[in-house]
Short mmCIF file of C-alpha atoms in Angstrom, two decimals:
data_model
loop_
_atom_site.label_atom_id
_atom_site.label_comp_id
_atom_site.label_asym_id
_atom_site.label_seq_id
_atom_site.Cartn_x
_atom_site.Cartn_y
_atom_site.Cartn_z
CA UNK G 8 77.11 89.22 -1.23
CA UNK G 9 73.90 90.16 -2.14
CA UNK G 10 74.66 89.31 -5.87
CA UNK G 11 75.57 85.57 -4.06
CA UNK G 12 72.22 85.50 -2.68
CA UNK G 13 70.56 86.71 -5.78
CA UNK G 14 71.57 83.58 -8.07
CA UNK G 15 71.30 81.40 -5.24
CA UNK G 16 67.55 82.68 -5.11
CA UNK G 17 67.41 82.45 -9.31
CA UNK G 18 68.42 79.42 -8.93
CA UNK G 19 65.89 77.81 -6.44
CA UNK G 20 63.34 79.51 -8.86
CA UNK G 21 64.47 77.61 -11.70
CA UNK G 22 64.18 74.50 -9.98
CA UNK G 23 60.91 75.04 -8.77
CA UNK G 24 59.47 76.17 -11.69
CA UNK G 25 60.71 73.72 -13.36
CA UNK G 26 59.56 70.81 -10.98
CA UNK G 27 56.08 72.49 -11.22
CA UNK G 28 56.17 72.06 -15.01
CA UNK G 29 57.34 67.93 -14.51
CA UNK G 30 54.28 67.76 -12.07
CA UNK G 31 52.25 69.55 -14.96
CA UNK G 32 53.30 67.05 -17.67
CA UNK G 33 52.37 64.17 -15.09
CA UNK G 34 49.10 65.77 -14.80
CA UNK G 35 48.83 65.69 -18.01
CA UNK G 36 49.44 62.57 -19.03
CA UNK G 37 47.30 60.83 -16.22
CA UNK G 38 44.58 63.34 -17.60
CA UNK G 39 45.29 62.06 -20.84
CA UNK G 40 45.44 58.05 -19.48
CA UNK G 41 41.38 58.53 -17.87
CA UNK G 42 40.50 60.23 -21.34
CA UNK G 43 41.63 57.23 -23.46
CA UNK G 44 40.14 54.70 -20.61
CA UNK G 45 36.73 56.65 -20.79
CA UNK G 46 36.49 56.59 -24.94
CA UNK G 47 36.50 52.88 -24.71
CA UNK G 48 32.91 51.95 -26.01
CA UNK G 49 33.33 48.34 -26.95
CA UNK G 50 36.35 45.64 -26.95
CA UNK G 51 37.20 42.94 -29.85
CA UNK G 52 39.57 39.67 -29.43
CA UNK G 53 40.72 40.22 -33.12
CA UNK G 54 40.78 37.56 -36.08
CA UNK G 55 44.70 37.85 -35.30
CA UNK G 56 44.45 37.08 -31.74
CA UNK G 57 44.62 40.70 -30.31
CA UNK G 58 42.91 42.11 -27.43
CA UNK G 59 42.00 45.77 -28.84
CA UNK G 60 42.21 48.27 -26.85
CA UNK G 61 44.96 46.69 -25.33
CA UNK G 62 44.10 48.59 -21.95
CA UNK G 63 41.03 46.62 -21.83
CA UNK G 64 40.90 43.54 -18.92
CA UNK G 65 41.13 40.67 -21.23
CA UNK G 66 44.20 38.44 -20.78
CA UNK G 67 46.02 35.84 -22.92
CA UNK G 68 49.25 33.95 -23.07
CA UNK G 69 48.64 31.71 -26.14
CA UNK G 70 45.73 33.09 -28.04
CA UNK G 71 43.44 30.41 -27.49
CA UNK G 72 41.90 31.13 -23.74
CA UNK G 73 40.80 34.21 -23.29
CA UNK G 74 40.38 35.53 -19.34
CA UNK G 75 38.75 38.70 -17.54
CA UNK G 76 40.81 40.09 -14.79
CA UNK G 77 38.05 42.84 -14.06
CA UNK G 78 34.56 43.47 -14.78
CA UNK G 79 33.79 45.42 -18.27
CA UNK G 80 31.18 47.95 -19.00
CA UNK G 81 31.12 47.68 -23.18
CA UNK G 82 30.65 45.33 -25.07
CA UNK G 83 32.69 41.90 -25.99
CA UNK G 84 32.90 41.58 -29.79
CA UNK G 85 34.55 37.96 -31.22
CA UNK G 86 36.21 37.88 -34.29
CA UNK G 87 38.21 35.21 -33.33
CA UNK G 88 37.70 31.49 -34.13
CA UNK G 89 38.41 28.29 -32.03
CA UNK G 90 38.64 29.89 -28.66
CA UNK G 91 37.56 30.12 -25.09
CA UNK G 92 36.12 33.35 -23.49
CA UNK G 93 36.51 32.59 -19.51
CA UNK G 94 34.89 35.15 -17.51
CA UNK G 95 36.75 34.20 -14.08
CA UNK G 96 33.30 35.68 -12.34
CA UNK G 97 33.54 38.99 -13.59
CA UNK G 98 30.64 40.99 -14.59
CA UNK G 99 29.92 42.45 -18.62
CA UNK G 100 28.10 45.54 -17.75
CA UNK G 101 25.48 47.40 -20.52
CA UNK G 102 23.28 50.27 -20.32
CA UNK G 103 20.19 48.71 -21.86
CA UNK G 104 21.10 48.70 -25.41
CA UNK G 105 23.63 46.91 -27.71
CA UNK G 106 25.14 43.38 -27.29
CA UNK G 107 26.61 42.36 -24.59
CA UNK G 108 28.66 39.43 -25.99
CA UNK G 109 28.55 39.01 -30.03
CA UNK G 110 29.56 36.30 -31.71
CA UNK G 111 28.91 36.41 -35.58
CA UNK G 112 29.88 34.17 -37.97
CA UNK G 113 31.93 32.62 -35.39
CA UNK G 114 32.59 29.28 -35.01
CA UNK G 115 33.74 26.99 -32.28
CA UNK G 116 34.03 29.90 -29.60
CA UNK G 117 33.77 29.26 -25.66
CA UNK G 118 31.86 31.33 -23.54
CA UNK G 119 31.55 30.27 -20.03
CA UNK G 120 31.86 31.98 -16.46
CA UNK G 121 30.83 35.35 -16.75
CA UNK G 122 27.70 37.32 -15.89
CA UNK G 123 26.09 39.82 -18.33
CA UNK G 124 23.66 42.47 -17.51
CA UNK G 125 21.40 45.34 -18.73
CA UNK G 126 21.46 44.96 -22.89
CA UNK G 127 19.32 44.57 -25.63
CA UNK G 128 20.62 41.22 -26.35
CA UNK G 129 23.11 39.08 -23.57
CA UNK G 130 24.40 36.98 -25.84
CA UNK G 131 24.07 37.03 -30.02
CA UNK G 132 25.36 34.68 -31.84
CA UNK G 133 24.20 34.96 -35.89
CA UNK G 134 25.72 32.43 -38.50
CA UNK G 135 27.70 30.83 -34.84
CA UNK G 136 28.02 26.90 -34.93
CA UNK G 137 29.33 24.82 -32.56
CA UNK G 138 29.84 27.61 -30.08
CA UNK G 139 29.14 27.16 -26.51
CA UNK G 140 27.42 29.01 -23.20
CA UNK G 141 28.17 27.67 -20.45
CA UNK G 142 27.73 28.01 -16.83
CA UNK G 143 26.72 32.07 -17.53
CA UNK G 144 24.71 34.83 -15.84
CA UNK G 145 22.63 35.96 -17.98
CA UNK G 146 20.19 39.13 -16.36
CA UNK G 147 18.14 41.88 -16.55
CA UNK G 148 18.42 42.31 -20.34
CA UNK G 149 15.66 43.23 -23.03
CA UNK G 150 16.31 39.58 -24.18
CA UNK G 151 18.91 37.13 -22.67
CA UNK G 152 20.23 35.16 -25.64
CA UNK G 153 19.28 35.68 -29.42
CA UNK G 154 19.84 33.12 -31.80
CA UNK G 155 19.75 33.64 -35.62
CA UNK G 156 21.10 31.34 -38.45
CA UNK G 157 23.12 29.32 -36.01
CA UNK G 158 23.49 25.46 -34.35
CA UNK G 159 25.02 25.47 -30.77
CA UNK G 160 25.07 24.65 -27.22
CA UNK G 161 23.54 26.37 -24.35
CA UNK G 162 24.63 24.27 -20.93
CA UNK G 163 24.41 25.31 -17.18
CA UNK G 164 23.72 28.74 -17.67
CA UNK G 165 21.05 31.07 -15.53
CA UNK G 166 19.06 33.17 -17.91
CA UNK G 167 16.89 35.25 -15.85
CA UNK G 168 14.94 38.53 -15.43
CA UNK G 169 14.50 39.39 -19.28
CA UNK G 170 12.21 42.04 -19.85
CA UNK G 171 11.18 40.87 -23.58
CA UNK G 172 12.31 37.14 -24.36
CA UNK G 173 15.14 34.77 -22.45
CA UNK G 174 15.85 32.93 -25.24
CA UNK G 175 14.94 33.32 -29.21
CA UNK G 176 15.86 30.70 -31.33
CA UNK G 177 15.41 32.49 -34.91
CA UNK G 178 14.80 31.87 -38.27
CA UNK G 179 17.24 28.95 -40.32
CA UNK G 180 18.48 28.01 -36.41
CA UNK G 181 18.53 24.23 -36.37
CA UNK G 182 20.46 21.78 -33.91
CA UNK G 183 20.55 23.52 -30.77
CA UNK G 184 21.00 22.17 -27.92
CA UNK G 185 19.86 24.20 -25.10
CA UNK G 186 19.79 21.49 -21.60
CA UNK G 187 20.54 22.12 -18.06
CA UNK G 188 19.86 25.92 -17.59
CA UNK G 189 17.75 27.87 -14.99
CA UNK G 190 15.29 30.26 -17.18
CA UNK G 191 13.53 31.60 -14.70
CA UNK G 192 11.76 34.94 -14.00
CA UNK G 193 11.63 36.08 -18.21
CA UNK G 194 8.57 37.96 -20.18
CA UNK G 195 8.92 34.57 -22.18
CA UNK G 196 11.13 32.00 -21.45
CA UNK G 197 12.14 30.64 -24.84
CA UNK G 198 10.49 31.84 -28.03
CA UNK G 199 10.88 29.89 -31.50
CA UNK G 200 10.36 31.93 -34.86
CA UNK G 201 10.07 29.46 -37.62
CA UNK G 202 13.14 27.45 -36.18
CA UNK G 203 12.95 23.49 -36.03
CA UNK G 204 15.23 20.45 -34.68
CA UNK G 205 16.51 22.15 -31.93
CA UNK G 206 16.68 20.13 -28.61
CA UNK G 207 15.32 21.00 -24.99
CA UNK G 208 15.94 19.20 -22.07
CA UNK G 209 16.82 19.09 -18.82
CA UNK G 210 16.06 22.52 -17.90
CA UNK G 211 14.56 24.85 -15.65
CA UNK G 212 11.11 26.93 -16.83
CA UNK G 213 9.51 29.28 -14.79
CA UNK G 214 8.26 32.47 -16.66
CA UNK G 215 5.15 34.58 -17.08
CA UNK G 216 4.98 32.70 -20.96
CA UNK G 217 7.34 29.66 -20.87
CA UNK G 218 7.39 28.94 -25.11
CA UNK G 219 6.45 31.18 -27.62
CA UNK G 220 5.90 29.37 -31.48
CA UNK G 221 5.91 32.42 -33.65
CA UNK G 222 5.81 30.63 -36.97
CA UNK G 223 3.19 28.60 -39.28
CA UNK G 224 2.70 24.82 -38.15
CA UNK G 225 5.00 22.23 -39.27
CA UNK G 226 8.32 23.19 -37.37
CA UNK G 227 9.25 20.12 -35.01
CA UNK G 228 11.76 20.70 -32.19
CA UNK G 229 12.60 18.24 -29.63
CA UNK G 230 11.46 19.03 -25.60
CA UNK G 231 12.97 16.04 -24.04
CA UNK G 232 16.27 13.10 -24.59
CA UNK G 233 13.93 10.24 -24.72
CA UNK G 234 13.44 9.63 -20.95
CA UNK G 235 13.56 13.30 -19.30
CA UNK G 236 12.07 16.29 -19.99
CA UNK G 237 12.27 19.90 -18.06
CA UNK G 238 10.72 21.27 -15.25
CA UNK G 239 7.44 23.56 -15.58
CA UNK G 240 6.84 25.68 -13.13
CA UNK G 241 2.92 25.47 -14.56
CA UNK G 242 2.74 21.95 -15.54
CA UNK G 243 -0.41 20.05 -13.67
CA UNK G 244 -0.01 16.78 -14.50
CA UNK G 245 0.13 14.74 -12.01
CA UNK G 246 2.69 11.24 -11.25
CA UNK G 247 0.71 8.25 -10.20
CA UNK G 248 1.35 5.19 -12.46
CA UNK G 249 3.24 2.64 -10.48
CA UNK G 250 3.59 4.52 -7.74
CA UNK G 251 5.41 7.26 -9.04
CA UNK G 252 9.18 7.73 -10.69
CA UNK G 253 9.31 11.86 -10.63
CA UNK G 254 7.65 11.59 -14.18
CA UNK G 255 4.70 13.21 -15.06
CA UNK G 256 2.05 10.88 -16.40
CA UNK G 257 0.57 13.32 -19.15
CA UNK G 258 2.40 15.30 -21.59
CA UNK G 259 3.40 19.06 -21.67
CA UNK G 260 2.26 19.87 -25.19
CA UNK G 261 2.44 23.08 -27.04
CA UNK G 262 1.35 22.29 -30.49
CA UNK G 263 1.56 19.03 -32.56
CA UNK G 264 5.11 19.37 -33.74
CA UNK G 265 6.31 20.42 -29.87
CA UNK G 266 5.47 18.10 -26.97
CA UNK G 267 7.62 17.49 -24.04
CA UNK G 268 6.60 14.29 -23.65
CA UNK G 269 8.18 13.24 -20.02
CA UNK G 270 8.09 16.29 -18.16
CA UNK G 271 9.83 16.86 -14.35
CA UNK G 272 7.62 16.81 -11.36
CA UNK G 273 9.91 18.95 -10.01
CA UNK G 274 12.95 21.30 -10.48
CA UNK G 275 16.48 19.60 -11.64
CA UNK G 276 19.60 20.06 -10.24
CA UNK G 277 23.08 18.85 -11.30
CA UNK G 278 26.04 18.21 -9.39
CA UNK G 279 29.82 17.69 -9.99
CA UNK G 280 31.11 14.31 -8.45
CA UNK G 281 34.41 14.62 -9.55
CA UNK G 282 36.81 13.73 -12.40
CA UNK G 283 38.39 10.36 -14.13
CA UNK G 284 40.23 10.72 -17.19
CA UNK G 285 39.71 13.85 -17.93
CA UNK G 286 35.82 13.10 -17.58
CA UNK G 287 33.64 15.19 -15.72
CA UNK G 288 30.91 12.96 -14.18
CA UNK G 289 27.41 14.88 -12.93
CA UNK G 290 24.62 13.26 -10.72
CA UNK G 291 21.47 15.67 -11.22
CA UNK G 292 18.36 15.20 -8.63
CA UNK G 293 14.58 16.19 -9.70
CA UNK G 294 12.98 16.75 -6.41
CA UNK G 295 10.24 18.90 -4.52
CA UNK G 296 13.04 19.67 -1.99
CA UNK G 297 15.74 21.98 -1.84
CA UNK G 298 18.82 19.68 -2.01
CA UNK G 299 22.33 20.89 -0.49
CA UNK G 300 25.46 19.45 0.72
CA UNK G 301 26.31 17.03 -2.20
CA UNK G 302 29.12 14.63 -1.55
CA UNK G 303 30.82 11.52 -3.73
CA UNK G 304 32.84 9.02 -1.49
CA UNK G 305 34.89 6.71 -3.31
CA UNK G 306 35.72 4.86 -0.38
CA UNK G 307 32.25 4.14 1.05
CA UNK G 308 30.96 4.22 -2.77
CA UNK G 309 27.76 6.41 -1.66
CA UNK G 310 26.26 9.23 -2.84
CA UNK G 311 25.04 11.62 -0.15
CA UNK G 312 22.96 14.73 0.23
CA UNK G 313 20.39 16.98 2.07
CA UNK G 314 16.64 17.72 1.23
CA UNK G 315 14.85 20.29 2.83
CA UNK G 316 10.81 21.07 2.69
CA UNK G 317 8.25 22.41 4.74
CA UNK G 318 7.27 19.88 7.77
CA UNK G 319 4.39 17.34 7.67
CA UNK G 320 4.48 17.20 3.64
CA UNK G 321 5.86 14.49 1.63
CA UNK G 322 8.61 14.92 -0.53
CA UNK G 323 10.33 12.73 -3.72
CA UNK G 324 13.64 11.65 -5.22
CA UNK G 325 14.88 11.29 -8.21
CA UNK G 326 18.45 10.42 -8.50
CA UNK G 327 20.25 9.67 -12.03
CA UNK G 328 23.75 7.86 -11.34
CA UNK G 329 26.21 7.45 -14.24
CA UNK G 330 26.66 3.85 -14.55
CA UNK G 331 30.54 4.24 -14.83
CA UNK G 332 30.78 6.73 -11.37
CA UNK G 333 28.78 3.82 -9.17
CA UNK G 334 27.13 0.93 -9.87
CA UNK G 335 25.63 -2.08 -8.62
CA UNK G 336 25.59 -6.04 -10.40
CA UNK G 337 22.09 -5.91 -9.89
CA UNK G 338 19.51 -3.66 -8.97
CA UNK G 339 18.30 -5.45 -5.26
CA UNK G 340 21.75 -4.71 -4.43
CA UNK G 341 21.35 -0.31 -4.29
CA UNK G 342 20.56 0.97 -0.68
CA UNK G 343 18.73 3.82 -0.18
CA UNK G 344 18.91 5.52 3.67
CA UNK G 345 17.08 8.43 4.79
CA UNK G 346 18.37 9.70 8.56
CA UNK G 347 19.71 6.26 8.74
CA UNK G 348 16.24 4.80 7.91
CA UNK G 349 16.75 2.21 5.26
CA UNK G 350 14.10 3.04 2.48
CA UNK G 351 12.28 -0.26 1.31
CA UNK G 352 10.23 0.66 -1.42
CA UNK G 353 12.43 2.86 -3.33
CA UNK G 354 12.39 2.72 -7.16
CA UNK G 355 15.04 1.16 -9.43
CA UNK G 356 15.57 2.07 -13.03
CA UNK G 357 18.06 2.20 -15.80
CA UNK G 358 19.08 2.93 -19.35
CA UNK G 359 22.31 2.25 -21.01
CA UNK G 360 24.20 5.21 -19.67
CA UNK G 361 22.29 5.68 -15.80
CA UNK G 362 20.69 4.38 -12.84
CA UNK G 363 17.53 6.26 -12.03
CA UNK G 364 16.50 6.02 -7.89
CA UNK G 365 13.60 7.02 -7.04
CA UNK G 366 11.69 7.40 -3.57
CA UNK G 367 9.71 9.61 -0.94
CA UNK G 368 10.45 10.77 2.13
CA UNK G 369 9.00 12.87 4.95
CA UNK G 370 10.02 16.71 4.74
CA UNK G 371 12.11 19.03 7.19
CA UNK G 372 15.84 18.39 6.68
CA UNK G 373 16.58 14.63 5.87
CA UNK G 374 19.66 13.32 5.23
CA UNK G 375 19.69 10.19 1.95
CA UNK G 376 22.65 8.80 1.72
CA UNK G 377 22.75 5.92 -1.46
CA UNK G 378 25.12 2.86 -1.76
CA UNK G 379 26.05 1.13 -4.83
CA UNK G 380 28.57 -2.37 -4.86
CA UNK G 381 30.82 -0.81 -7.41
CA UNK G 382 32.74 2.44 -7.72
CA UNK G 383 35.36 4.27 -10.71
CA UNK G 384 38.52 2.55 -10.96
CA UNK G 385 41.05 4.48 -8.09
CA UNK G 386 43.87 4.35 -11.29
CA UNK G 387 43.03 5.71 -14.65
CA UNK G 388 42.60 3.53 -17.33
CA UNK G 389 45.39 5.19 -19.25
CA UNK G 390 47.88 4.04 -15.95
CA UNK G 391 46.51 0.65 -16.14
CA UNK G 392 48.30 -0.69 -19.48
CA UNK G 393 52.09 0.56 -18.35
CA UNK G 394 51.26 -1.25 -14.84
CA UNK G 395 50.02 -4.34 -16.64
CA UNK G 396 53.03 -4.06 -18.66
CA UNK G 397 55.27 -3.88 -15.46
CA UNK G 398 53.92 -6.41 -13.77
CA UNK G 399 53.83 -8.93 -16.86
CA UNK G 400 57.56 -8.30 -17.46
CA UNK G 401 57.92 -9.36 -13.98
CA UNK G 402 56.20 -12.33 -13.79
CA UNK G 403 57.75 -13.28 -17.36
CA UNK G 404 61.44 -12.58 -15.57
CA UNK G 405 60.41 -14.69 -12.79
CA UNK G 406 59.45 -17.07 -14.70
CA UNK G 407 62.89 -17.68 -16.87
CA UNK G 408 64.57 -17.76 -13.80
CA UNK G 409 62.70 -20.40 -12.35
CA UNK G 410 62.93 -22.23 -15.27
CA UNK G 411 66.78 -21.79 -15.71
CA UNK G 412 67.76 -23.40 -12.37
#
């Protein structure tokens, strides 16, 4: 009996010891799991389309769109061509130094949707062309986007609280095109070092130095498309010939080779009214007043929207419509309404690609609504032909029959 007992006891030692050692291993290998996480200093999306580490939060499913599923905190190196980097809203994360994103010697890469914080450089891109930022975070880092030896596009993005420079356009960097962003809050908001025909427009500038020229005269770049300019937060011209069109009436000039010649009187904004055939179409505003609550109606072919200022001031209006979103035959026929107050005296312009509205208003929160005769066609264009064919087959049927009786 008490041999019985004394296996039976052997035996639930056995097990026990060796369930400890299984709990051990598991141990072990977690251990092992959070040593391999923490060695991760940087990622790469690989010439071959690889995400390496694999462990790191980058997904894919056809090597051409590239997607965060979780915020990083290393650095995003491209060796890849011909793709798209979508943050999904998730945060790069430095610790001062390094590159946040790099692209070099890349070419046609998409970066878009992400925010990137705390290193020496946001964004590098060095021999890039036709790569593009867009619709980025870009903060707190010792300078927010450097550009050396390259050509490409810099759209929608917020570039902001740079300690050194928000964005350097280097040496042999030519066509740029840097339009729509918010640099705001920088050292220096854009500094150019021997760097010429690169394009500005269209954005946002408010920074202790808005434009450093660190080169020798003679390097031209561009500071507005022809008809708009950007928005200084220390321009003081003024906008009084013909009563005003949101305009100023002087230039902004740096040197001789680097005027903006049609400066903002006040900060732009751009907003989404929908899509038509796989075209996005954007009305922007340049105002004194905070505008919110954008709408498009098809249906009542208006454009509507709220501007808010302090009370007993006057505030402006200017409104750029894409001639293909909503239009009118001829320019009597726009309507401009302010709280249901019909605005007389508003201002009607135009180019070949926009309608340009401008007015004034009184300031607390006002409500503009602005009709047009015409809107986008309901159907796409590329639905039209097959219905034109369908109905042309009929009326051709039709017509036999009719004729065959």
């Amino acid at each position: 009996m008490e041999t019985l007992e004394l296996v039976i006891d052997m035996r639930k030692l056995v097990l026990i010891t060796s369930l400890a050692f299984v709990l051990i291993g598991m141990l072990g290998v977690a251990f092992r799991v959070q040593i391999v996480e923490a060695k991760i200093s940087q990622v790469y999306i690989r010439a071959d389309g690889s995400v390496d580490p694999s462990i790191a939060p980058i997904s894919s499913a056809d090597n051409i769109t590239y997607t965060f599923t979780n915020n990083l905190g290393y650095p995003v190196i491209v060796q890849r061509d011909d793709i798209v980097v979508d943050g999904a809203g998730y945060t790069v994360q430095g610790n001062g130094t390094g590159r946040g994103i790099d692209l070099t010697d890349r070419n046609n890469v998409t970066i878009k949707n992400m925010e990137i914080r705390a290193f020496q450089s946001g964004i590098w891109l060095q021999g890039s062309s036709n790569s593009s930022l867009l619709e980025n975070t870009i903060a707190n880092n010792t300078y927010g986007v450097w550009v050396y030896a390259s050509g490409n596009t810099l759209s929608g993005n917020t570039i902001i609280n740079s300690s050194n420079y928000g964005v350097v356009i280097d040496i042999y960097s030519s066509n740029n095109a840097v339009s729509g962003n918010n640099i705001t809050n920088n050292n220096c908001g854009v500094r150019l070092i021997s760097a010429s025909d690169n394009k500005f427009y269209h954005n946002n500038f408010n920074n202790t130095l808005q434009v450093l020229l660190s080169y020798m005269s003679g390097y031209a770049n561009f500071w507005d498309n022809g008809v708009e300019g950007n928005y200084w937060s220390n321009y003081t011209g003024v906008d009084l010939c013909d009563g005003g069109d949101g305009i100023g009436d002087s230039p902004y000039v740096f040197d001789a080779n680097n005027t903006d010649r049609f400066p903002l009187m006040g900060p732009i904004s751009f907003f989404n009214a929908g899509t038509w055939n796989d075209t996005a179409y954007y009305i922007h505003t340049i105002s004194n007043s905070t505008v919110s609550d954008f709408k498009f109606s098809e249906d009542d072919l208006l454009v509507s929207f709220n501007v808010t200022g302090l009370n007993d001031t006057v505030g402006f209006c200017r409104v750029a419509i894409p001639k293909e979103l909503l239009w009118c035959d001829n320019s009597g026929q726009w309507e401009v309404w302010v709280n249901n107050t019909l605005i007389e005296d508003s201002k009607i312009m135009e180019d070949t690609n926009y309608t340009y509205l401008y007015f004034t208003h009184g300031h607390s929160t006002e409500t503009v609504q602005i009709i047009g005769t015409n809107v986008i066609p309901e159907f796409p264009s590329a639905a039209f032909l097959p219905l034109f064919m369908v109905v042309t087959l009929l009326a051709v049927i039709m017509y036999r029959r009719k004729h065959s009786v």
